[in-house]
Amino acid sequence: MTRKLGAAYIAVLVLLAALFSSSYFILAGVIDSQKGYGAEINVSGRQRMLSQQIALSAMVLTEDAEQRANPRAWATLTERIGLMELSHKGLVDGSEGLGLTPPETDDLKRLLFGPDANVDRDARNFIALARGFMKTGNGAVDDSRRMAREVRKAAAALLPDLDRVVRRYQLESEDRVNTLRRLERLTLVATLLTLLGSGVFIFRPMVARIRDFIAALAETEERFRSFTHSSNVTAMITADETGRIVTWNPGAETVFGYRPEDIVGKPLVTLIPENLRPAHDVGFARAISQPGRDLAATVHELPGLHESGAIIPVEMTLGRWTQQGVQHFSAVIHDISERKAHERELSEAKIAAEAASRAKSEFLSSMSHELRTPLNAILGFSQLLEFNPAEPLQTEQKVAVGEIHKAGKHLLDLINDVLDLSRIETGKLTLSIEDVDLADLIVESMPLAQAQADKYGVAIGADAGGHYTVRADRTRLKQVLLNLMSNGAKFNKPGGRVELTFAPRGDGRVRIAARDDGIGIPADMQERLFQPFNRIGAEGGNIEGTGIGLVIAKRLVEDMGGSIGFESTPGEGSVFWVDLPLARAE
């Protein structure tokens, strides 16, 4: 009987030894596989900061003419885009140099590459838009402003994604620590039971390995603490379900001014202005009562309370996790004081620029009206001198008077164009939008256009290609078409031709195109074509014009709900087109 008990006892000990040996190797493998995510969290935070800086720089370079002309500002933006691209590649593909590993868990992969939340896609889209903005650096301000808005919109979409990436890496680390803790408890309990049955000396090596395991666990916990303490600019705060602060990193100290020993254990409302604390209490209670609610869906902008009593604007993203049945909350917070200051500066600069533009337009309008009265008198007297049968002029006098009349007419055209531009810029030009038959308008315009073209030995033709009615101001559309045909004749060659065509676009619009076979527009001058008083290719020449006809045409077409553009090949000619909405389905 004793032998049977001894054999059973030995068998149990062997079984327990095998069990704990297996547990040991499993634990050793888990401990060895633990990798810190401090580098990944730092890189994600850096991406967030770079995306904000890139979006802000794009807006500054668009609205601030001085910065736009500063090569160093563009070089800084290029460097930030490069750093953003390098950081994102390391985060997605891993980088030994940066200490980064590719995403390992399914949750991380879904967050980075999933069909819904796709950080990789959003980041690549943001980088592509930022590089697209760089290409508009020497282009039209309207294009730069549009691209800057796209960059800022992409940054706004990317910021919460990056915050979720940081939280996911934190949660992955916490999950690993929790797993090790459970295994630690299980192993310790089983080891104590085994030691009671077999003696201390038999399992002394196991005890040594357990000590190593505990040391490794402490190292892992320390590594996890270093994750949140690695950022000096991003505040990472956690709180329990009672609303009291549990952890406080150096970034939180930078943002709010409190040292950890002065704030840990105190309620979250310490960081909130007094007038907002009741609303916070209501929101926190609702979050506690709705454990399934996704708190990370929204990025909040709100005022924070600094230790000094100063109110600071912050941007906050919330998170939640449950540990042993107790809810915990995390907040990733950024001080956006600098961004808000830049936004105020941009707004003030915009208001000042608009006021200056209105003053300029009003001055031009006033001066143009003052000039027209004496100019009309000059034109009238020159015509009286030229066509006075009672006192006919000599040949040289007639030529001189003709030049006076020609110069006065050119100046009057310039004044009229300036008045039109002034009325457009100040919003005083009234358009009468109606149904306009294009065929009738072309027939009405051709004699005037051909009279202009005859001066240059150029023929003008029209190919209707159908009957179309558009929504436009008849008089102003005629002005636009005459301008396009006149330009096609002036910048043509003797014996050349200007052809006017129109055809449907398939999107509820019709395109009117004026094609010439003239000198074309050099590629390096095309981007300046719609700038006021910029006579591309006619500077210092004898080609008549004011240099603002196309500017007026562009504004008129856009005010009529259309668009205008061109294509040009130097030496072969140009085609200028206007797209306008059809009055009805044709």
mmCIF file of N, CA and C in Angstrom, residues 14 33 43 67 135 154 166 190 201 215 231 239-240 294 301-302 319 329-330 361 374 383 393 401 411 451 464 579:
data_model
loop_
_atom_site.group_PDB
_atom_site.id
_atom_site.type_symbol
_atom_site.label_atom_id
_atom_site.label_comp_id
_atom_site.label_asym_id
_atom_site.label_seq_id
_atom_site.Cartn_x
_atom_site.Cartn_y
_atom_site.Cartn_z
ATOM 1 N N VAL A 14 6.061 13.953 -10.994
ATOM 2 C CA VAL A 14 6.580 13.995 -12.370
ATOM 3 C C VAL A 14 5.615 14.761 -13.277
ATOM 4 N N SER A 33 9.307 37.347 -26.217
ATOM 5 C CA SER A 33 8.633 37.947 -27.383
ATOM 6 C C SER A 33 8.122 39.346 -27.110
ATOM 7 N N VAL A 43 6.658 57.635 -33.218
ATOM 8 C CA VAL A 43 6.549 57.917 -34.659
ATOM 9 C C VAL A 43 5.134 58.345 -35.000
ATOM 10 N N GLN A 67 5.566 84.884 -47.306
ATOM 11 C CA GLN A 67 6.017 83.509 -47.105
ATOM 12 C C GLN A 67 6.012 82.731 -48.420
ATOM 13 N N LYS A 135 3.413 71.334 -55.947
ATOM 14 C CA LYS A 135 3.471 71.590 -57.393
ATOM 15 C C LYS A 135 2.759 72.877 -57.770
ATOM 16 N N ALA A 154 -7.568 66.583 -45.433
ATOM 17 C CA ALA A 154 -6.946 65.267 -45.266
ATOM 18 C C ALA A 154 -6.273 65.157 -43.911
ATOM 19 N N VAL A 166 -2.048 55.215 -31.756
ATOM 20 C CA VAL A 166 -1.327 55.315 -30.479
ATOM 21 C C VAL A 166 -2.056 54.515 -29.408
ATOM 22 N N ALA A 190 0.606 27.392 -8.561
ATOM 23 C CA ALA A 190 0.940 25.987 -8.835
ATOM 24 C C ALA A 190 2.310 25.629 -8.276
ATOM 25 N N PHE A 201 14.201 21.890 -2.359
ATOM 26 C CA PHE A 201 15.428 21.663 -3.129
ATOM 27 C C PHE A 201 15.168 21.057 -4.496
ATOM 28 N N ALA A 215 11.340 39.380 -12.621
ATOM 29 C CA ALA A 215 12.172 40.506 -13.029
ATOM 30 C C ALA A 215 11.821 40.956 -14.445
ATOM 31 N N SER A 231 6.894 60.956 -24.634
ATOM 32 C CA SER A 231 6.509 62.172 -25.356
ATOM 33 C C SER A 231 6.514 63.364 -24.413
ATOM 34 N N ALA A 239 -7.597 57.847 -16.504
ATOM 35 C CA ALA A 239 -8.412 58.068 -15.307
ATOM 36 C C ALA A 239 -9.276 56.847 -15.072
ATOM 37 N N ASP A 240 -9.659 56.618 -13.796
ATOM 38 C CA ASP A 240 -10.534 55.492 -13.491
ATOM 39 C C ASP A 240 -11.984 55.929 -13.600
ATOM 40 N N ASP A 294 -18.507 54.184 -28.536
ATOM 41 C CA ASP A 294 -17.158 54.458 -29.050
ATOM 42 C C ASP A 294 -16.806 55.911 -28.787
ATOM 43 N N GLU A 301 -12.344 69.852 -29.707
ATOM 44 C CA GLU A 301 -11.592 71.077 -29.425
ATOM 45 C C GLU A 301 -12.299 71.795 -28.282
ATOM 46 N N LEU A 302 -11.564 72.074 -27.215
ATOM 47 C CA LEU A 302 -12.175 72.684 -26.053
ATOM 48 C C LEU A 302 -11.111 73.434 -25.255
ATOM 49 N N GLY A 319 -10.402 57.599 -25.218
ATOM 50 C CA GLY A 319 -10.428 56.156 -25.387
ATOM 51 C C GLY A 319 -10.930 55.503 -24.108
ATOM 52 N N PHE A 329 -10.313 55.224 -18.588
ATOM 53 C CA PHE A 329 -10.415 56.153 -19.706
ATOM 54 C C PHE A 329 -9.046 56.770 -19.983
ATOM 55 N N SER A 330 -8.773 56.970 -21.287
ATOM 56 C CA SER A 330 -7.518 57.622 -21.681
ATOM 57 C C SER A 330 -7.841 58.846 -22.523
ATOM 58 N N SER A 361 -10.397 98.982 -55.437
ATOM 59 C CA SER A 361 -11.445 98.947 -56.455
ATOM 60 C C SER A 361 -12.254 100.236 -56.450
ATOM 61 N N PRO A 374 -13.214 114.164 -69.319
ATOM 62 C CA PRO A 374 -12.306 114.877 -70.233
ATOM 63 C C PRO A 374 -11.908 114.021 -71.438
ATOM 64 N N GLN A 383 -12.725 114.149 -83.399
ATOM 65 C CA GLN A 383 -13.604 113.806 -84.521
ATOM 66 C C GLN A 383 -14.069 115.067 -85.259
ATOM 67 N N LEU A 393 -8.320 119.419 -92.717
ATOM 68 C CA LEU A 393 -6.948 119.313 -92.220
ATOM 69 C C LEU A 393 -6.003 118.909 -93.335
ATOM 70 N N VAL A 401 -4.190 113.885 -85.851
ATOM 71 C CA VAL A 401 -5.482 113.830 -85.176
ATOM 72 C C VAL A 401 -5.987 112.390 -85.091
ATOM 73 N N LEU A 411 -7.428 104.367 -74.596
ATOM 74 C CA LEU A 411 -7.493 104.718 -73.180
ATOM 75 C C LEU A 411 -8.913 104.569 -72.654
ATOM 76 N N ALA A 451 -14.972 92.493 -88.034
ATOM 77 C CA ALA A 451 -14.439 93.840 -88.230
ATOM 78 C C ALA A 451 -13.113 93.995 -87.499
ATOM 79 N N ALA A 464 -21.600 75.706 -85.633
ATOM 80 C CA ALA A 464 -22.503 75.529 -84.503
ATOM 81 C C ALA A 464 -22.584 74.076 -84.057
ATOM 82 N N ASP A 579 -17.288 76.738 -70.533
ATOM 83 C CA ASP A 579 -18.345 75.769 -70.253
ATOM 84 C C ASP A 579 -19.466 76.470 -69.489
#
